[in-house]
Amino acid sequence: MVSYSQMTYAQRGEQHSHPLVKQLFATMERKKSNLSLAADVSTKAELLGLADKVGPYVCVFKTHVDVISDFDSDLVDQLAALAAKHDFLIFEDRKFADIGNTVKLQYGGGMYRIADWAHITNCHVIPGEGIIQGLAEVGMPKGRGLLLLAEMSSKGMLATGAYTEKNVDMAIANEFVIGFIGSRRFTEERDLITMTPGVGLHASGDALGQQYRTPEMIVTENGSDIIIVGRGIYGAGKDPIAEAQRYREAGWNAYLKRLAQ
Ligand code: 6AU
C-alpha cells in the first residue's frame, strides 16, 4: 500500500470520509498552502488584522481566544467572515484536558462557545478516552474535528513512547479525531493528519523551551502535513505578509520534495 505521505493532498481529500478533512485538503490544494498561522496576539483588532493580511496564504488560522483581552461575539462573526473570504479553516488551540463532562461544558458553552465557530480544536488524552467522547458529543453534530496532542514541541515534554502510542490508538478508534499535533506521521491505519508547531526557517528556539525545526525536516523527512508558524511570521520587526509568503513556499516545496522522493 502507498503511504499517505506519498499521496497528494488532493488524492487524500478525494478518498477521505470526513467532510471537514475533505474541505481542508481541497483548501490546501487550491491555495497551494500547508501553512497554519499561530496568531498569538492579544487584541481583537490585531487578530482580525492578521487574519485579513495573512489569510490568503494559509489553510488554517490558529487562535488562542483566551489571550484576547477584548474578546466578544463580534470577533468570531468577523473571523468567520474572513475565513469565508480567504478560504481557510479556524483552529482554536484550546488544549482541553479535563474529564468528558467538563470539557463538554467548556467546548460548547462559556463565553467563548468554541464549538460554534472553530472547525478544529485539540485535546490532551491524559484523562482517558472519555475526553474524546465528551468533545465528540458537542462537536460531531456540528461537523467539527479534533486533534490529539500526541507530542509537543517544547524542551523536556513528557508526551513520548507509550503515551504517544496511546494517542495513536485512541485516534484510530474515534471518528471525531481527524489527526494529531506532533512532529511526524504516526500511522497508516487511517488517514490522520499531523500538524506540527515549533517550525522556523532560522530561529532555534525561545527562552521558554520552544524548539524550532525547518519545514523540510518536518514535511519532507518526517511526513507531517501542516506546519504551524507563529512568531516566525508576525514576530517583532517582521512583515507578516512577506513572511507568510516565504513560509507558504517553504512548506509547499517541502511537500513537493516529499512527493518526488
Ligand atoms: O511559532 P510560535 O513558537 O510562535 O508558536 C507556536 C504555536 C503556539 C503554541 O501554543 C502552539 O503552536 N503549540 C502547540 C499546539 C499548536 O498545540 C503544541 C506544541 O507542542 N507546541 C506549540 O508551540 O500557539
Short mmCIF file of C-alpha atoms and ligand atoms in Angstrom, two decimals:
data_model
loop_
_atom_site.label_atom_id
_atom_site.label_comp_id
_atom_site.label_asym_id
_atom_site.label_seq_id
_atom_site.Cartn_x
_atom_site.Cartn_y
_atom_site.Cartn_z
CA MET A 1 0.00 0.00 0.00
CA VAL A 2 1.16 3.52 -0.81
CA SER A 3 1.89 5.59 2.29
CA TYR A 4 -0.39 8.57 2.81
CA SER A 5 2.70 10.73 2.78
CA GLN A 6 3.33 9.65 -0.82
CA MET A 7 -0.16 10.72 -1.94
CA THR A 8 -1.13 14.25 -2.93
CA TYR A 9 -3.37 16.27 -0.64
CA ALA A 10 -5.95 16.24 -3.45
CA GLN A 11 -5.95 12.43 -3.65
CA ARG A 12 -6.27 12.13 0.11
CA GLY A 13 -9.16 14.59 0.14
CA GLU A 14 -10.99 12.65 -2.55
CA GLN A 15 -10.88 9.38 -0.65
CA HIS A 16 -11.39 10.77 2.88
CA SER A 17 -14.70 10.08 4.64
CA HIS A 18 -14.75 13.14 6.94
CA PRO A 19 -16.29 16.20 5.21
CA LEU A 20 -14.12 18.62 7.22
CA VAL A 21 -10.91 16.86 6.19
CA LYS A 22 -12.10 16.82 2.57
CA GLN A 23 -12.62 20.56 2.84
CA LEU A 24 -9.19 21.05 4.41
CA PHE A 25 -7.32 19.08 1.75
CA ALA A 26 -9.26 20.87 -1.02
CA THR A 27 -8.33 24.23 0.50
CA MET A 28 -4.68 23.21 0.76
CA GLU A 29 -4.60 22.13 -2.86
CA ARG A 30 -6.45 25.26 -4.09
CA LYS A 31 -4.19 27.65 -2.22
CA LYS A 32 -1.03 25.55 -2.52
CA SER A 33 -0.59 26.00 1.19
CA ASN A 34 0.18 23.63 4.05
CA LEU A 35 0.78 26.60 6.33
CA SER A 36 -1.15 27.37 9.51
CA LEU A 37 -0.65 30.70 11.26
CA ALA A 38 -0.49 30.62 15.07
CA ALA A 39 -1.99 34.05 15.72
CA ASP A 40 -0.98 34.57 19.34
CA VAL A 41 -1.85 38.25 19.57
CA SER A 42 -3.70 39.88 22.43
CA THR A 43 -6.37 42.14 20.92
CA LYS A 44 -9.34 41.74 18.62
CA ALA A 45 -8.01 44.33 16.16
CA GLU A 46 -4.63 42.60 15.90
CA LEU A 47 -6.23 39.20 15.41
CA LEU A 48 -8.61 40.36 12.68
CA GLY A 49 -5.84 42.42 11.07
CA LEU A 50 -3.59 39.36 10.86
CA ALA A 51 -6.40 37.16 9.56
CA ASP A 52 -7.11 39.61 6.75
CA LYS A 53 -3.44 40.12 5.83
CA VAL A 54 -2.16 36.57 6.13
CA GLY A 55 -5.46 34.78 5.35
CA PRO A 56 -4.73 34.44 1.62
CA TYR A 57 -1.62 32.33 2.33
CA VAL A 58 -2.80 29.89 4.98
CA CYS A 59 -5.01 26.81 5.02
CA VAL A 60 -5.65 27.02 8.78
CA PHE A 61 -5.79 30.03 11.07
CA LYS A 62 -4.99 29.03 14.64
CA THR A 63 -6.26 31.03 17.62
CA HIS A 64 -5.90 31.16 21.40
CA VAL A 65 -9.08 33.13 22.14
CA ASP A 66 -8.41 33.21 25.85
CA VAL A 67 -5.47 35.59 25.33
CA ILE A 68 -7.63 38.21 23.56
CA SER A 69 -8.25 40.98 26.09
CA ASP A 70 -11.34 42.40 24.34
CA PHE A 71 -12.96 39.19 23.10
CA ASP A 72 -16.63 39.46 22.08
CA SER A 73 -19.04 37.59 19.85
CA ASP A 74 -18.49 40.10 17.05
CA LEU A 75 -14.88 38.92 16.89
CA VAL A 76 -15.94 35.42 15.95
CA ASP A 77 -18.50 36.73 13.44
CA GLN A 78 -15.81 38.79 11.76
CA LEU A 79 -13.30 35.95 11.89
CA ALA A 80 -15.83 33.60 10.29
CA ALA A 81 -16.41 36.16 7.53
CA LEU A 82 -12.65 36.36 6.91
CA ALA A 83 -12.44 32.56 6.84
CA ALA A 84 -15.04 32.56 4.07
CA LYS A 85 -13.39 35.46 2.23
CA HIS A 86 -9.89 33.98 2.27
CA ASP A 87 -10.80 30.28 2.27
CA PHE A 88 -9.24 28.98 5.50
CA LEU A 89 -10.35 26.87 8.46
CA ILE A 90 -10.28 28.07 12.06
CA PHE A 91 -8.46 26.02 14.70
CA GLU A 92 -8.97 27.05 18.34
CA ASP A 93 -5.92 25.69 20.15
CA ARG A 94 -7.78 25.09 23.43
CA LYS A 95 -5.85 22.00 24.57
CA PHE A 96 -8.73 20.56 26.59
CA ALA A 97 -7.52 18.29 29.40
CA ASP A 98 -10.42 17.55 31.79
CA ILE A 99 -12.99 14.76 32.22
CA GLY A 100 -15.57 14.26 29.48
CA ASN A 101 -18.43 16.04 31.26
CA THR A 102 -16.36 19.15 32.00
CA VAL A 103 -14.86 19.50 28.53
CA LYS A 104 -18.36 19.26 27.05
CA LEU A 105 -19.28 22.39 29.00
CA GLN A 106 -16.02 24.14 28.15
CA TYR A 107 -16.26 23.34 24.43
CA GLY A 108 -19.93 24.10 23.86
CA GLY A 109 -20.57 26.88 26.35
CA GLY A 110 -18.97 29.57 28.47
CA MET A 111 -18.23 32.94 26.95
CA TYR A 112 -16.27 31.54 24.02
CA ARG A 113 -18.72 28.90 22.66
CA ILE A 114 -15.75 27.38 20.78
CA ALA A 115 -17.73 24.63 19.06
CA ASP A 116 -19.92 27.24 17.34
CA TRP A 117 -17.11 28.75 15.28
CA ALA A 118 -13.89 26.67 15.44
CA HIS A 119 -13.72 23.98 12.77
CA ILE A 120 -10.91 22.25 14.65
CA THR A 121 -9.82 22.04 18.27
CA ASN A 122 -7.39 19.85 20.22
CA CYS A 123 -7.03 17.97 23.49
CA HIS A 124 -4.67 16.05 25.72
CA VAL A 125 -5.73 12.45 26.36
CA ILE A 126 -4.36 12.40 29.90
CA PRO A 127 -7.90 11.90 31.36
CA GLY A 128 -8.50 8.85 29.13
CA GLU A 129 -10.86 8.27 26.21
CA GLY A 130 -13.82 9.98 27.92
CA ILE A 131 -12.38 13.36 26.94
CA ILE A 132 -12.75 12.47 23.26
CA GLN A 133 -16.27 11.18 23.82
CA GLY A 134 -17.30 14.33 25.69
CA LEU A 135 -15.92 16.62 23.00
CA ALA A 136 -17.44 14.45 20.26
CA GLU A 137 -20.92 14.79 21.74
CA VAL A 138 -20.70 18.53 21.16
CA GLY A 139 -18.55 18.68 18.02
CA MET A 140 -19.72 15.76 15.87
CA PRO A 141 -23.24 17.10 15.26
CA LYS A 142 -21.65 20.36 14.09
CA GLY A 143 -19.20 18.63 11.72
CA ARG A 144 -16.12 19.65 13.70
CA GLY A 145 -12.82 17.76 14.07
CA LEU A 146 -10.39 17.05 16.91
CA LEU A 147 -6.59 16.78 17.05
CA LEU A 148 -4.82 14.84 19.81
CA LEU A 149 -1.58 16.20 21.28
CA ALA A 150 0.47 13.07 20.63
CA GLU A 151 3.72 15.02 21.11
CA MET A 152 4.73 18.58 21.95
CA SER A 153 7.45 20.81 20.58
CA SER A 154 8.87 22.08 23.85
CA LYS A 155 12.04 21.02 25.62
CA GLY A 156 11.58 18.22 28.14
CA MET A 157 7.99 17.46 27.10
CA LEU A 158 6.55 14.27 28.57
CA ALA A 159 4.41 13.06 25.65
CA THR A 160 6.66 10.24 24.45
CA GLY A 161 6.78 6.47 23.99
CA ALA A 162 3.76 4.58 25.33
CA TYR A 163 1.79 7.81 25.89
CA THR A 164 2.22 8.84 22.25
CA GLU A 165 1.24 5.32 21.14
CA LYS A 166 -1.95 5.53 23.23
CA ASN A 167 -2.83 8.74 21.42
CA VAL A 168 -2.47 6.92 18.12
CA ASP A 169 -4.70 4.03 19.27
CA MET A 170 -7.39 6.42 20.50
CA ALA A 171 -7.26 8.46 17.29
CA ILE A 172 -7.72 5.37 15.12
CA ALA A 173 -10.69 4.25 17.23
CA ASN A 174 -12.55 7.57 17.33
CA GLU A 175 -14.22 9.01 14.27
CA PHE A 176 -14.25 12.55 15.70
CA VAL A 177 -10.43 12.58 15.72
CA ILE A 178 -9.01 13.91 12.45
CA GLY A 179 -5.35 13.88 13.44
CA PHE A 180 -2.55 14.93 15.74
CA ILE A 181 -0.34 17.68 16.97
CA GLY A 182 3.11 16.14 16.72
CA SER A 183 6.31 16.04 14.76
CA ARG A 184 5.71 13.26 12.22
CA ARG A 185 3.28 10.87 10.51
CA PHE A 186 2.07 8.44 13.17
CA THR A 187 0.04 5.75 11.44
CA GLU A 188 -1.03 4.31 8.11
CA GLU A 189 -4.10 2.65 9.54
CA ARG A 190 -6.29 5.54 8.57
CA ASP A 191 -5.58 8.94 7.08
CA LEU A 192 -4.98 11.05 10.17
CA ILE A 193 -3.42 14.46 9.58
CA THR A 194 -0.38 15.70 11.50
CA MET A 195 0.01 19.40 12.23
CA THR A 196 3.40 20.45 13.58
CA PRO A 197 4.19 23.52 15.68
CA GLY A 198 7.71 24.62 16.53
CA VAL A 199 8.59 25.49 12.93
CA GLY A 200 11.07 28.18 11.96
CA LEU A 201 13.33 28.92 9.00
CA HIS A 202 16.04 30.41 11.22
CA ALA A 203 15.45 30.54 14.95
CA SER A 204 16.35 27.51 17.00
CA GLY A 205 14.13 28.24 19.99
CA ASP A 206 12.96 30.79 22.54
CA ALA A 207 13.81 31.48 26.18
CA LEU A 208 10.90 29.38 27.48
CA GLY A 209 11.63 25.99 25.97
CA GLN A 210 10.12 26.25 22.47
CA GLN A 211 12.24 24.36 19.90
CA TYR A 212 12.13 25.01 16.14
CA ARG A 213 12.73 22.75 13.19
CA THR A 214 12.64 23.61 9.49
CA PRO A 215 9.70 22.88 7.14
CA GLU A 216 11.89 20.42 5.26
CA MET A 217 12.69 18.39 8.39
CA ILE A 218 9.03 18.33 9.33
CA VAL A 219 7.28 17.82 5.99
CA THR A 220 9.82 16.12 3.71
CA GLU A 221 11.63 13.94 6.22
CA ASN A 222 9.03 13.32 8.94
CA GLY A 223 5.91 13.18 6.75
CA SER A 224 3.91 15.78 8.67
CA ASP A 225 1.13 17.53 6.72
CA ILE A 226 0.77 21.07 8.04
CA ILE A 227 3.33 23.45 9.53
CA ILE A 228 2.19 25.79 12.29
CA VAL A 229 4.15 29.04 12.42
CA GLY A 230 3.62 31.92 14.83
CA ARG A 231 6.36 34.38 15.73
CA GLY A 232 8.34 33.44 12.61
CA ILE A 233 5.60 35.29 10.70
CA TYR A 234 4.39 38.13 12.91
CA GLY A 235 7.29 38.49 15.40
CA ALA A 236 8.97 41.81 16.19
CA GLY A 237 10.21 43.69 13.16
CA LYS A 238 8.72 41.23 10.66
CA ASP A 239 6.49 41.90 7.66
CA PRO A 240 3.75 39.29 8.19
CA ILE A 241 2.68 39.16 4.54
CA ALA A 242 6.22 38.65 3.23
CA GLU A 243 6.97 36.05 5.92
CA ALA A 244 3.70 34.19 5.33
CA GLN A 245 4.52 34.00 1.64
CA ARG A 246 8.00 32.68 2.47
CA TYR A 247 6.74 30.02 4.87
CA ARG A 248 3.98 29.01 2.48
CA GLU A 249 6.52 28.49 -0.28
CA ALA A 250 8.93 26.64 2.03
CA GLY A 251 6.16 24.35 3.31
CA TRP A 252 4.81 23.65 -0.17
CA ASN A 253 8.25 22.97 -1.64
CA ALA A 254 8.97 20.58 1.22
CA TYR A 255 5.74 18.74 0.32
CA LEU A 256 6.59 18.61 -3.40
CA LYS A 257 10.03 17.26 -2.49
CA ARG A 258 8.38 14.53 -0.38
CA LEU A 259 6.16 13.52 -3.30
CA ALA A 260 9.15 13.35 -5.62
CA GLN A 261 11.10 11.00 -3.34
O1 6AU B 1 5.72 29.58 16.29
P1 6AU B 1 5.49 30.00 17.73
O2 6AU B 1 6.51 29.39 18.66
O3 6AU B 1 5.36 31.48 17.88
O4 6AU B 1 4.04 29.44 18.13
C1 6AU B 1 3.73 28.08 18.22
C2 6AU B 1 2.26 27.88 18.48
C3 6AU B 1 1.75 28.42 19.81
C4 6AU B 1 1.66 27.20 20.71
O5 6AU B 1 0.57 27.31 21.64
C5 6AU B 1 1.40 26.07 19.72
O6 6AU B 1 1.96 26.47 18.48
N1 6AU B 1 1.97 24.75 20.09
C6 6AU B 1 1.17 23.59 20.13
C7 6AU B 1 -0.15 23.47 19.55
C8 6AU B 1 -0.46 24.02 18.27
O7 6AU B 1 -1.00 22.76 20.05
C9 6AU B 1 1.70 22.41 20.65
C10 6AU B 1 3.07 22.32 20.94
O8 6AU B 1 3.58 21.28 21.28
N2 6AU B 1 3.84 23.44 20.76
C11 6AU B 1 3.33 24.65 20.36
O9 6AU B 1 4.10 25.60 20.21
O10 6AU B 1 0.46 28.95 19.57
#
